[in-house]
Amino acid sequence: MKQTQLLIIVGALIAAALGIFSYKVTRLGFPVVPNLDSDTWTIEAKISFRGRGDPVTLRLALPNSEGPFTVVDESFVASGFGVETDNSEAGRQAIFERRAQDGSAVLFYSAKLISVDQRYSSQNRPTPDAVSDFRRSERRRAIQENATPLLVALDSVLTEALEKSAGERSFIAQLARLSSDEGDDRISTIIEGGPPEISNASDRLVFLLNAAGTPARHVQGIILDTDTRQAPLQTWIEYWLGDRWVSASGTTAEPLDDARALPIVYDRQPIVSGDGFTRLGVSWSVARNFESQLSRALERGQEYAPWVNATSLLSLPIDLQLVFRVLLLIPLGALIIVILKQVIGMPAFGTFMPVLIALAFRETQLITGIMLFVGIVAVGLLLRAYFNQLQLLLVPRLAAVLIIVTFVMMFIALAGEAMGIQTGLSISLFPLVIITMTIERMSLTWEEDGASEALKKAAGSLAGAIPAYYILTSEYIEHIAIVFPELLLIVLAGVLLLGRYTGYKVTEYFRFKVLANEGRN
């Protein structure tokens, strides 16, 4: 029963840790390795016009965060104008208003854009209404019953595209190929009999896709490629495939890079509209920026999952973050010690003394730290042995050893400074109490169990401190710990499982191997 409860707790801890970790990585883009940069974009719109002394109302179409980009850090420069943003069916707009404008005026809009993983963005973007598929018999029958030249030509084109395709993607590609051939009589008939705006290939492809039951729309926006002060507005299409909108060329239906195609308006909506002005001019500038992927993930989390940022250690002041960067690694070091003691059977002083020694090595580096640690402990052991002959009580004896160790550390630091050895100064960062307790424990073990056992435990403590040191100084592990502290639940689960381990330790296997061999003989 207890084992079942333990397994349930362990399973819940691992599931919770992996669930949060997966959400932060796949949905919000938190990096699993440090110092990753990602590209973001800054766009700026410059609108110039001339007022006629009348009230001015100017509407500028804006990119929105429901598309493949998240819009952050928006700003407007519009001296003398009132500015507000509006979300309507026509899209997102900035509305500039002034009671009277006489003469030239210039308005600016800028925003930072962050590309969003399409698997995430598709959940927030409006999904099209279900449209009857052309390939359903009811629709084909309706077209055939109203056999106008337009519908017959339309039926013929769609049927040919369907027959020459093996799937939805190839069907769309075939439709793009047919729609771009203006020499085809059927296409000519569709142009003559269809809506007036389908004279160009991209609008015609949108018309055919919608007729086929595949939701599609015309898009006007900017292709983010390089830094430029005059980014041209371009057109392309979007069609619904699977569970998301796909940006594609309006002539070939070849998919575009979603991380580069910035939609601004759909279905031929105007970029700028309004009244009370003349000589309108609009230009767009684009600049590519590189910033930490972690900062980008935090900005995305602020918008889509504020609870993640609210519970993140990265929201703490920098000095507290630095403290937690060390504290969060100690459980990992403790897990290593548990494995070394419970599974391997390595002897050591104290329960987590190797982790504390490894913490001291963080400041001195490993080799230097081991040399200094061994030297100080050796001196402390000699002095402790002398104090023992004086028959001092435990607490005064410990205090005396601590004072002597302080003098030894002070001497090494001063000697290092005099000889220009900077590493000697780092000895001052050794935890004084840890060294003192190590000396006391080693002395007691020496007296009770002999020198061999004392040296064996000392060597085991240093050996355990080495892997703990590499964990405590690993940049990658530190990054994982501070960005994904929930993974410590997996460490806790591992410790709980090891707490039920009652099998042989590795050292016991070698110890009893001789007896096992004698038994077989």
mmCIF file of C-alpha atoms in Angstrom, residues 57-391:
data_model
loop_
_atom_site.group_PDB
_atom_site.id
_atom_site.type_symbol
_atom_site.label_atom_id
_atom_site.label_comp_id
_atom_site.label_asym_id
_atom_site.label_seq_id
_atom_site.Cartn_x
_atom_site.Cartn_y
_atom_site.Cartn_z
ATOM 1 C CA THR A 57 -9.948 61.366 -39.047
ATOM 2 C CA LEU A 58 -7.296 58.917 -40.242
ATOM 3 C CA ARG A 59 -7.478 55.157 -39.796
ATOM 4 C CA LEU A 60 -4.301 53.107 -40.087
ATOM 5 C CA ALA A 61 -4.531 49.319 -40.315
ATOM 6 C CA LEU A 62 -2.295 47.650 -37.719
ATOM 7 C CA PRO A 63 -0.913 44.143 -37.457
ATOM 8 C CA ASN A 64 -2.562 42.115 -34.726
ATOM 9 C CA SER A 65 -1.401 39.452 -32.330
ATOM 10 C CA GLU A 66 -3.824 36.849 -33.618
ATOM 11 C CA GLY A 67 -1.631 36.173 -36.603
ATOM 12 C CA PRO A 68 1.816 34.626 -36.890
ATOM 13 C CA PHE A 69 3.331 37.476 -34.853
ATOM 14 C CA THR A 70 2.902 38.859 -31.377
ATOM 15 C CA VAL A 71 2.808 42.657 -31.354
ATOM 16 C CA VAL A 72 4.523 44.267 -28.372
ATOM 17 C CA ASP A 73 5.848 47.701 -27.443
ATOM 18 C CA GLU A 74 3.569 49.697 -29.703
ATOM 19 C CA SER A 75 4.048 53.444 -29.762
ATOM 20 C CA PHE A 76 2.603 56.406 -31.644
ATOM 21 C CA VAL A 77 4.048 59.815 -32.417
ATOM 22 C CA ALA A 78 1.187 62.117 -33.380
ATOM 23 C CA SER A 79 1.616 65.622 -32.048
ATOM 24 C CA GLY A 80 -1.727 67.377 -31.647
ATOM 25 C CA PHE A 81 -3.739 64.265 -32.586
ATOM 26 C CA GLY A 82 -5.789 62.049 -30.398
ATOM 27 C CA VAL A 83 -4.979 58.358 -30.880
ATOM 28 C CA GLU A 84 -6.911 55.246 -30.023
ATOM 29 C CA THR A 85 -6.885 51.673 -31.257
ATOM 30 C CA ASP A 86 -9.965 49.802 -32.350
ATOM 31 C CA ASN A 87 -10.671 46.141 -33.024
ATOM 32 C CA SER A 88 -13.469 45.509 -35.427
ATOM 33 C CA GLU A 89 -14.453 42.992 -38.067
ATOM 34 C CA ALA A 90 -12.373 44.981 -40.539
ATOM 35 C CA GLY A 91 -9.311 44.318 -38.410
ATOM 36 C CA ARG A 92 -7.236 46.246 -35.951
ATOM 37 C CA GLN A 93 -6.865 49.959 -36.566
ATOM 38 C CA ALA A 94 -5.297 53.066 -35.051
ATOM 39 C CA ILE A 95 -7.608 56.080 -35.308
ATOM 40 C CA PHE A 96 -5.958 59.507 -35.382
ATOM 41 C CA GLU A 97 -8.281 62.468 -34.912
ATOM 42 C CA ARG A 98 -7.915 66.247 -34.767
ATOM 43 C CA ARG A 99 -10.548 68.935 -34.806
ATOM 44 C CA ALA A 100 -8.780 70.914 -37.509
ATOM 45 C CA GLN A 101 -5.562 70.377 -39.405
ATOM 46 C CA ASP A 102 -4.246 72.953 -41.817
ATOM 47 C CA GLY A 103 -1.044 72.178 -43.653
ATOM 48 C CA SER A 104 1.312 69.199 -43.608
ATOM 49 C CA ALA A 105 1.374 66.654 -40.836
ATOM 50 C CA VAL A 106 3.389 63.495 -40.190
ATOM 51 C CA LEU A 107 2.328 60.613 -37.941
ATOM 52 C CA PHE A 108 4.407 57.653 -36.829
ATOM 53 C CA TYR A 109 3.534 54.204 -35.603
ATOM 54 C CA SER A 110 6.101 51.622 -34.466
ATOM 55 C CA ALA A 111 5.867 48.163 -32.921
ATOM 56 C CA LYS A 112 8.049 45.211 -32.114
ATOM 57 C CA LEU A 113 6.999 41.895 -33.642
ATOM 58 C CA ILE A 114 7.767 38.480 -32.274
ATOM 59 C CA SER A 115 7.184 35.414 -34.405
ATOM 60 C CA VAL A 116 4.810 32.920 -32.805
ATOM 61 C CA ASP A 117 4.877 29.166 -33.158
ATOM 62 C CA GLN A 118 2.000 28.380 -35.520
ATOM 63 C CA ARG A 119 0.913 25.437 -33.400
ATOM 64 C CA TYR A 120 0.118 27.976 -30.693
ATOM 65 C CA SER A 121 -1.126 30.859 -32.775
ATOM 66 C CA SER A 122 -3.671 28.705 -34.586
ATOM 67 C CA GLN A 123 -5.568 28.270 -31.321
ATOM 68 C CA ASN A 124 -6.163 32.001 -31.029
ATOM 69 C CA ARG A 125 -6.736 32.910 -34.625
ATOM 70 C CA PRO A 126 -10.335 32.978 -35.820
ATOM 71 C CA THR A 127 -11.242 29.800 -37.588
ATOM 72 C CA PRO A 128 -13.343 29.991 -40.711
ATOM 73 C CA ASP A 129 -16.925 28.825 -40.807
ATOM 74 C CA ALA A 130 -17.459 25.343 -42.110
ATOM 75 C CA VAL A 131 -17.913 25.538 -45.866
ATOM 76 C CA SER A 132 -19.421 22.795 -47.945
ATOM 77 C CA ASP A 133 -16.753 20.947 -49.800
ATOM 78 C CA PHE A 134 -16.949 21.169 -53.569
ATOM 79 C CA ARG A 135 -16.336 17.512 -53.737
ATOM 80 C CA ARG A 136 -19.553 16.796 -51.928
ATOM 81 C CA SER A 137 -22.152 15.563 -54.311
ATOM 82 C CA GLU A 138 -24.758 18.133 -53.227
ATOM 83 C CA ARG A 139 -22.640 21.042 -54.326
ATOM 84 C CA ARG A 140 -21.666 19.526 -57.626
ATOM 85 C CA ARG A 141 -25.279 18.696 -58.320
ATOM 86 C CA ALA A 142 -26.294 22.309 -57.604
ATOM 87 C CA ILE A 143 -23.697 23.621 -60.039
ATOM 88 C CA GLN A 144 -24.749 21.182 -62.727
ATOM 89 C CA GLU A 145 -28.435 21.979 -62.324
ATOM 90 C CA ASN A 146 -27.769 25.722 -62.833
ATOM 91 C CA ALA A 147 -25.573 25.223 -65.842
ATOM 92 C CA THR A 148 -24.601 28.786 -66.663
ATOM 93 C CA PRO A 149 -21.334 29.226 -68.620
ATOM 94 C CA LEU A 150 -19.606 30.457 -65.453
ATOM 95 C CA LEU A 151 -20.695 27.480 -63.357
ATOM 96 C CA VAL A 152 -19.877 25.000 -66.108
ATOM 97 C CA ALA A 153 -16.383 26.463 -66.508
ATOM 98 C CA LEU A 154 -15.970 26.527 -62.753
ATOM 99 C CA ASP A 155 -17.106 22.920 -62.437
ATOM 100 C CA SER A 156 -14.741 21.839 -65.186
ATOM 101 C CA VAL A 157 -11.699 23.553 -63.624
ATOM 102 C CA LEU A 158 -12.404 22.237 -60.145
ATOM 103 C CA THR A 159 -13.047 18.736 -61.433
ATOM 104 C CA GLU A 160 -9.780 18.676 -63.379
ATOM 105 C CA ALA A 161 -7.829 19.921 -60.356
ATOM 106 C CA LEU A 162 -9.489 17.259 -58.218
ATOM 107 C CA GLU A 163 -8.758 14.444 -60.676
ATOM 108 C CA LYS A 164 -5.084 15.427 -61.019
ATOM 109 C CA SER A 165 -4.430 15.737 -57.293
ATOM 110 C CA ALA A 166 -3.746 13.188 -54.613
ATOM 111 C CA GLY A 167 -4.483 15.339 -51.591
ATOM 112 C CA GLU A 168 -5.476 18.778 -50.399
ATOM 113 C CA ARG A 169 -2.071 20.344 -50.986
ATOM 114 C CA SER A 170 -1.745 19.023 -54.519
ATOM 115 C CA PHE A 171 -5.375 20.009 -55.200
ATOM 116 C CA ILE A 172 -4.579 23.617 -54.250
ATOM 117 C CA ALA A 173 -1.400 23.526 -56.368
ATOM 118 C CA GLN A 174 -3.331 22.199 -59.378
ATOM 119 C CA LEU A 175 -5.954 24.891 -58.898
ATOM 120 C CA ALA A 176 -3.229 27.574 -58.814
ATOM 121 C CA ARG A 177 -1.727 26.210 -62.011
ATOM 122 C CA LEU A 178 -5.073 26.206 -63.815
ATOM 123 C CA SER A 179 -6.156 29.636 -62.556
ATOM 124 C CA SER A 180 -2.950 31.325 -63.786
ATOM 125 C CA ASP A 181 -3.476 30.092 -67.365
ATOM 126 C CA GLU A 182 -5.464 32.956 -68.893
ATOM 127 C CA GLY A 183 -5.218 31.240 -72.288
ATOM 128 C CA ASP A 184 -7.580 28.548 -71.031
ATOM 129 C CA ASP A 185 -11.104 29.232 -72.283
ATOM 130 C CA ARG A 186 -12.581 28.119 -68.999
ATOM 131 C CA ILE A 187 -10.490 30.679 -67.107
ATOM 132 C CA SER A 188 -11.476 33.366 -69.588
ATOM 133 C CA THR A 189 -15.106 32.467 -69.001
ATOM 134 C CA ILE A 190 -14.617 32.666 -65.218
ATOM 135 C CA ILE A 191 -12.926 36.088 -65.549
ATOM 136 C CA GLU A 192 -15.723 37.402 -67.735
ATOM 137 C CA GLY A 193 -18.568 35.960 -65.708
ATOM 138 C CA GLY A 194 -17.121 36.155 -62.219
ATOM 139 C CA PRO A 195 -16.698 39.077 -59.821
ATOM 140 C CA PRO A 196 -14.793 42.047 -61.302
ATOM 141 C CA GLU A 197 -11.908 41.823 -58.862
ATOM 142 C CA ILE A 198 -10.698 38.402 -60.062
ATOM 143 C CA SER A 199 -8.827 39.723 -63.055
ATOM 144 C CA ASN A 200 -5.484 39.086 -61.326
ATOM 145 C CA ALA A 201 -4.201 35.622 -60.527
ATOM 146 C CA SER A 202 -4.169 35.801 -56.713
ATOM 147 C CA ASP A 203 -7.761 37.055 -56.417
ATOM 148 C CA ARG A 204 -8.830 34.464 -58.954
ATOM 149 C CA LEU A 205 -7.174 31.695 -56.950
ATOM 150 C CA VAL A 206 -8.959 32.895 -53.806
ATOM 151 C CA PHE A 207 -12.242 32.845 -55.705
ATOM 152 C CA LEU A 208 -11.660 29.295 -56.976
ATOM 153 C CA LEU A 209 -10.556 28.011 -53.576
ATOM 154 C CA ASN A 210 -13.650 29.398 -51.902
ATOM 155 C CA ALA A 211 -15.787 27.920 -54.691
ATOM 156 C CA ALA A 212 -14.123 24.576 -53.995
ATOM 157 C CA GLY A 213 -14.970 24.800 -50.310
ATOM 158 C CA THR A 214 -11.449 25.619 -49.135
ATOM 159 C CA PRO A 215 -11.559 28.871 -47.124
ATOM 160 C CA ALA A 216 -9.121 31.370 -48.603
ATOM 161 C CA ARG A 217 -8.546 35.096 -48.410
ATOM 162 C CA HIS A 218 -6.459 37.819 -49.932
ATOM 163 C CA VAL A 219 -3.730 39.322 -47.764
ATOM 164 C CA GLN A 220 -1.782 42.552 -47.982
ATOM 165 C CA GLY A 221 1.248 42.990 -45.777
ATOM 166 C CA ILE A 222 5.022 43.088 -45.586
ATOM 167 C CA ILE A 223 7.553 40.331 -46.192
ATOM 168 C CA LEU A 224 10.120 40.720 -43.403
ATOM 169 C CA ASP A 225 13.421 39.975 -45.032
ATOM 170 C CA THR A 226 16.115 42.588 -44.440
ATOM 171 C CA ASP A 227 16.461 46.008 -42.866
ATOM 172 C CA THR A 228 14.899 48.547 -45.170
ATOM 173 C CA ARG A 229 13.493 52.064 -44.959
ATOM 174 C CA GLN A 230 11.025 51.547 -47.797
ATOM 175 C CA ALA A 231 9.495 48.128 -47.287
ATOM 176 C CA PRO A 232 7.013 47.480 -50.093
ATOM 177 C CA LEU A 233 3.504 46.292 -49.350
ATOM 178 C CA GLN A 234 3.016 42.906 -50.954
ATOM 179 C CA THR A 235 0.068 40.658 -51.607
ATOM 180 C CA TRP A 236 -0.370 36.959 -51.087
ATOM 181 C CA ILE A 237 -3.117 34.593 -50.104
ATOM 182 C CA GLU A 238 -3.976 32.475 -47.097
ATOM 183 C CA TYR A 239 -5.870 29.210 -47.337
ATOM 184 C CA TRP A 240 -7.162 26.966 -44.611
ATOM 185 C CA LEU A 241 -5.343 23.643 -44.498
ATOM 186 C CA GLY A 242 -5.808 21.157 -41.720
ATOM 187 C CA ASP A 243 -6.281 23.345 -38.671
ATOM 188 C CA ARG A 244 -4.487 26.555 -39.585
ATOM 189 C CA TRP A 245 -4.132 29.321 -42.125
ATOM 190 C CA VAL A 246 -1.265 28.844 -44.561
ATOM 191 C CA SER A 247 0.374 31.873 -46.170
ATOM 192 C CA ALA A 248 1.156 31.188 -49.822
ATOM 193 C CA SER A 249 2.014 32.773 -53.123
ATOM 194 C CA GLY A 250 -1.023 34.100 -54.941
ATOM 195 C CA THR A 251 0.097 32.635 -58.265
ATOM 196 C CA THR A 252 1.661 29.273 -57.422
ATOM 197 C CA ALA A 253 0.154 28.550 -53.977
ATOM 198 C CA GLU A 254 3.662 27.763 -52.727
ATOM 199 C CA PRO A 255 3.682 28.238 -48.929
ATOM 200 C CA LEU A 256 5.570 31.251 -47.584
ATOM 201 C CA ASP A 257 7.677 31.365 -44.455
ATOM 202 C CA ASP A 258 5.221 32.224 -41.678
ATOM 203 C CA ALA A 259 8.036 33.792 -39.667
ATOM 204 C CA ARG A 260 8.534 36.354 -42.446
ATOM 205 C CA ALA A 261 5.054 37.079 -43.811
ATOM 206 C CA LEU A 262 3.429 39.861 -41.771
ATOM 207 C CA PRO A 263 -0.262 40.298 -42.673
ATOM 208 C CA ILE A 264 -1.775 43.747 -42.145
ATOM 209 C CA VAL A 265 -5.135 43.737 -43.942
ATOM 210 C CA TYR A 266 -7.332 41.070 -45.490
ATOM 211 C CA ASP A 267 -9.709 40.971 -48.429
ATOM 212 C CA ARG A 268 -8.617 44.251 -50.002
ATOM 213 C CA GLN A 269 -9.324 46.364 -46.955
ATOM 214 C CA PRO A 270 -7.493 49.724 -47.179
ATOM 215 C CA ILE A 271 -4.263 50.223 -45.247
ATOM 216 C CA VAL A 272 -5.093 53.895 -44.618
ATOM 217 C CA SER A 273 -8.493 55.512 -44.855
ATOM 218 C CA GLY A 274 -10.289 58.548 -43.492
ATOM 219 C CA ASP A 275 -11.241 62.045 -44.476
ATOM 220 C CA GLY A 276 -10.188 65.662 -44.080
ATOM 221 C CA PHE A 277 -6.804 65.342 -45.801
ATOM 222 C CA THR A 278 -5.053 65.162 -49.177
ATOM 223 C CA ARG A 279 -1.644 64.129 -50.523
ATOM 224 C CA LEU A 280 -1.550 60.985 -48.428
ATOM 225 C CA GLY A 281 1.711 59.107 -48.312
ATOM 226 C CA VAL A 282 2.521 55.965 -46.340
ATOM 227 C CA SER A 283 5.886 54.268 -46.023
ATOM 228 C CA TRP A 284 6.988 51.314 -43.906
ATOM 229 C CA SER A 285 10.418 50.720 -42.434
ATOM 230 C CA VAL A 286 11.612 47.377 -41.162
ATOM 231 C CA ALA A 287 14.545 46.627 -38.851
ATOM 232 C CA ARG A 288 15.654 43.247 -37.646
ATOM 233 C CA ASN A 289 16.679 42.921 -33.994
ATOM 234 C CA PHE A 290 18.382 40.174 -32.083
ATOM 235 C CA GLU A 291 17.412 39.679 -28.498
ATOM 236 C CA SER A 292 17.544 36.957 -25.935
ATOM 237 C CA GLN A 293 15.110 34.170 -26.640
ATOM 238 C CA LEU A 294 14.432 34.097 -22.919
ATOM 239 C CA SER A 295 13.307 37.749 -22.977
ATOM 240 C CA ARG A 296 11.133 36.954 -25.933
ATOM 241 C CA ALA A 297 9.552 34.002 -24.120
ATOM 242 C CA LEU A 298 8.858 36.190 -21.081
ATOM 243 C CA GLU A 299 7.151 38.782 -23.253
ATOM 244 C CA ARG A 300 5.046 36.059 -24.831
ATOM 245 C CA GLY A 301 4.253 34.623 -21.418
ATOM 246 C CA GLN A 302 3.166 38.062 -20.204
ATOM 247 C CA GLU A 303 0.587 38.152 -22.959
ATOM 248 C CA TYR A 304 -0.608 34.539 -23.149
ATOM 249 C CA ALA A 305 0.148 33.018 -19.743
ATOM 250 C CA PRO A 306 0.706 35.676 -17.040
ATOM 251 C CA TRP A 307 0.707 32.967 -14.376
ATOM 252 C CA VAL A 308 3.981 31.642 -15.794
ATOM 253 C CA ASN A 309 5.715 34.994 -15.392
ATOM 254 C CA ALA A 310 4.132 35.553 -11.986
ATOM 255 C CA THR A 311 5.582 32.269 -10.720
ATOM 256 C CA SER A 312 8.931 32.614 -12.477
ATOM 257 C CA LEU A 313 12.070 33.246 -10.467
ATOM 258 C CA LEU A 314 13.148 35.513 -13.311
ATOM 259 C CA SER A 315 10.645 38.080 -12.040
ATOM 260 C CA LEU A 316 12.657 38.487 -8.819
ATOM 261 C CA PRO A 317 15.284 41.208 -8.370
ATOM 262 C CA ILE A 318 18.671 40.330 -9.806
ATOM 263 C CA ASP A 319 20.355 39.866 -6.423
ATOM 264 C CA LEU A 320 17.713 37.335 -5.375
ATOM 265 C CA GLN A 321 17.981 35.576 -8.721
ATOM 266 C CA LEU A 322 21.697 35.108 -8.120
ATOM 267 C CA VAL A 323 20.971 33.537 -4.747
ATOM 268 C CA PHE A 324 18.460 31.113 -6.251
ATOM 269 C CA ARG A 325 20.845 30.223 -9.069
ATOM 270 C CA VAL A 326 22.936 28.528 -6.375
ATOM 271 C CA LEU A 327 20.177 27.287 -4.085
ATOM 272 C CA LEU A 328 18.335 25.494 -6.890
ATOM 273 C CA LEU A 329 21.446 23.483 -7.709
ATOM 274 C CA ILE A 330 21.885 22.130 -4.195
ATOM 275 C CA PRO A 331 19.031 19.580 -4.578
ATOM 276 C CA LEU A 332 20.788 18.207 -7.674
ATOM 277 C CA GLY A 333 24.000 17.853 -5.676
ATOM 278 C CA ALA A 334 22.006 16.172 -2.925
ATOM 279 C CA LEU A 335 20.606 13.699 -5.464
ATOM 280 C CA ILE A 336 24.162 12.833 -6.508
ATOM 281 C CA ILE A 337 25.120 12.238 -2.887
ATOM 282 C CA VAL A 338 22.058 10.044 -2.344
ATOM 283 C CA ILE A 339 23.059 7.937 -5.363
ATOM 284 C CA LEU A 340 26.688 7.722 -4.213
ATOM 285 C CA LYS A 341 25.663 6.649 -0.713
ATOM 286 C CA GLN A 342 22.559 4.527 -1.289
ATOM 287 C CA VAL A 343 23.466 2.839 -4.564
ATOM 288 C CA ILE A 344 27.240 2.887 -4.722
ATOM 289 C CA GLY A 345 27.905 2.846 -0.970
ATOM 290 C CA MET A 346 30.625 5.493 -1.009
ATOM 291 C CA PRO A 347 31.709 6.477 2.544
ATOM 292 C CA ALA A 348 31.720 10.191 3.404
ATOM 293 C CA PHE A 349 31.592 12.519 6.374
ATOM 294 C CA GLY A 350 28.121 13.706 7.240
ATOM 295 C CA THR A 351 25.082 13.407 5.031
ATOM 296 C CA PHE A 352 25.603 16.267 2.628
ATOM 297 C CA MET A 353 29.125 17.348 3.530
ATOM 298 C CA PRO A 354 30.343 16.684 -0.070
ATOM 299 C CA VAL A 355 27.750 19.159 -1.415
ATOM 300 C CA LEU A 356 28.914 21.810 1.029
ATOM 301 C CA ILE A 357 32.528 21.182 0.046
ATOM 302 C CA ALA A 358 31.539 21.469 -3.622
ATOM 303 C CA LEU A 359 29.936 24.829 -2.846
ATOM 304 C CA ALA A 360 33.277 25.990 -1.473
ATOM 305 C CA PHE A 361 35.033 24.727 -4.614
ATOM 306 C CA ARG A 362 32.772 26.978 -6.724
ATOM 307 C CA GLU A 363 34.790 29.930 -5.489
ATOM 308 C CA THR A 364 38.273 28.410 -5.690
ATOM 309 C CA GLN A 365 38.027 26.151 -8.751
ATOM 310 C CA LEU A 366 38.352 22.412 -8.339
ATOM 311 C CA ILE A 367 42.084 21.663 -8.306
ATOM 312 C CA THR A 368 43.014 24.718 -6.258
ATOM 313 C CA GLY A 369 40.132 24.053 -3.908
ATOM 314 C CA ILE A 370 41.161 20.437 -3.310
ATOM 315 C CA MET A 371 44.761 21.429 -2.584
ATOM 316 C CA LEU A 372 43.766 24.189 -0.185
ATOM 317 C CA PHE A 373 41.107 22.075 1.466
ATOM 318 C CA VAL A 374 43.486 19.143 2.042
ATOM 319 C CA GLY A 375 46.188 21.469 3.403
ATOM 320 C CA ILE A 376 43.899 23.264 5.839
ATOM 321 C CA VAL A 377 42.301 20.047 7.057
ATOM 322 C CA ALA A 378 45.745 18.477 7.577
ATOM 323 C CA VAL A 379 46.922 21.430 9.647
ATOM 324 C CA GLY A 380 43.668 21.434 11.573
ATOM 325 C CA LEU A 381 43.987 17.702 12.315
ATOM 326 C CA LEU A 382 47.473 18.137 13.775
ATOM 327 C CA LEU A 383 46.328 20.997 15.984
ATOM 328 C CA ARG A 384 43.188 19.164 16.995
ATOM 329 C CA ALA A 385 45.306 16.167 18.038
ATOM 330 C CA TYR A 386 47.410 18.477 20.180
ATOM 331 C CA PHE A 387 44.325 20.068 21.765
ATOM 332 C CA ASN A 388 43.033 16.596 22.527
ATOM 333 C CA GLN A 389 46.113 15.907 24.616
ATOM 334 C CA LEU A 390 45.199 18.970 26.670
ATOM 335 C CA GLN A 391 41.879 17.181 27.476
#
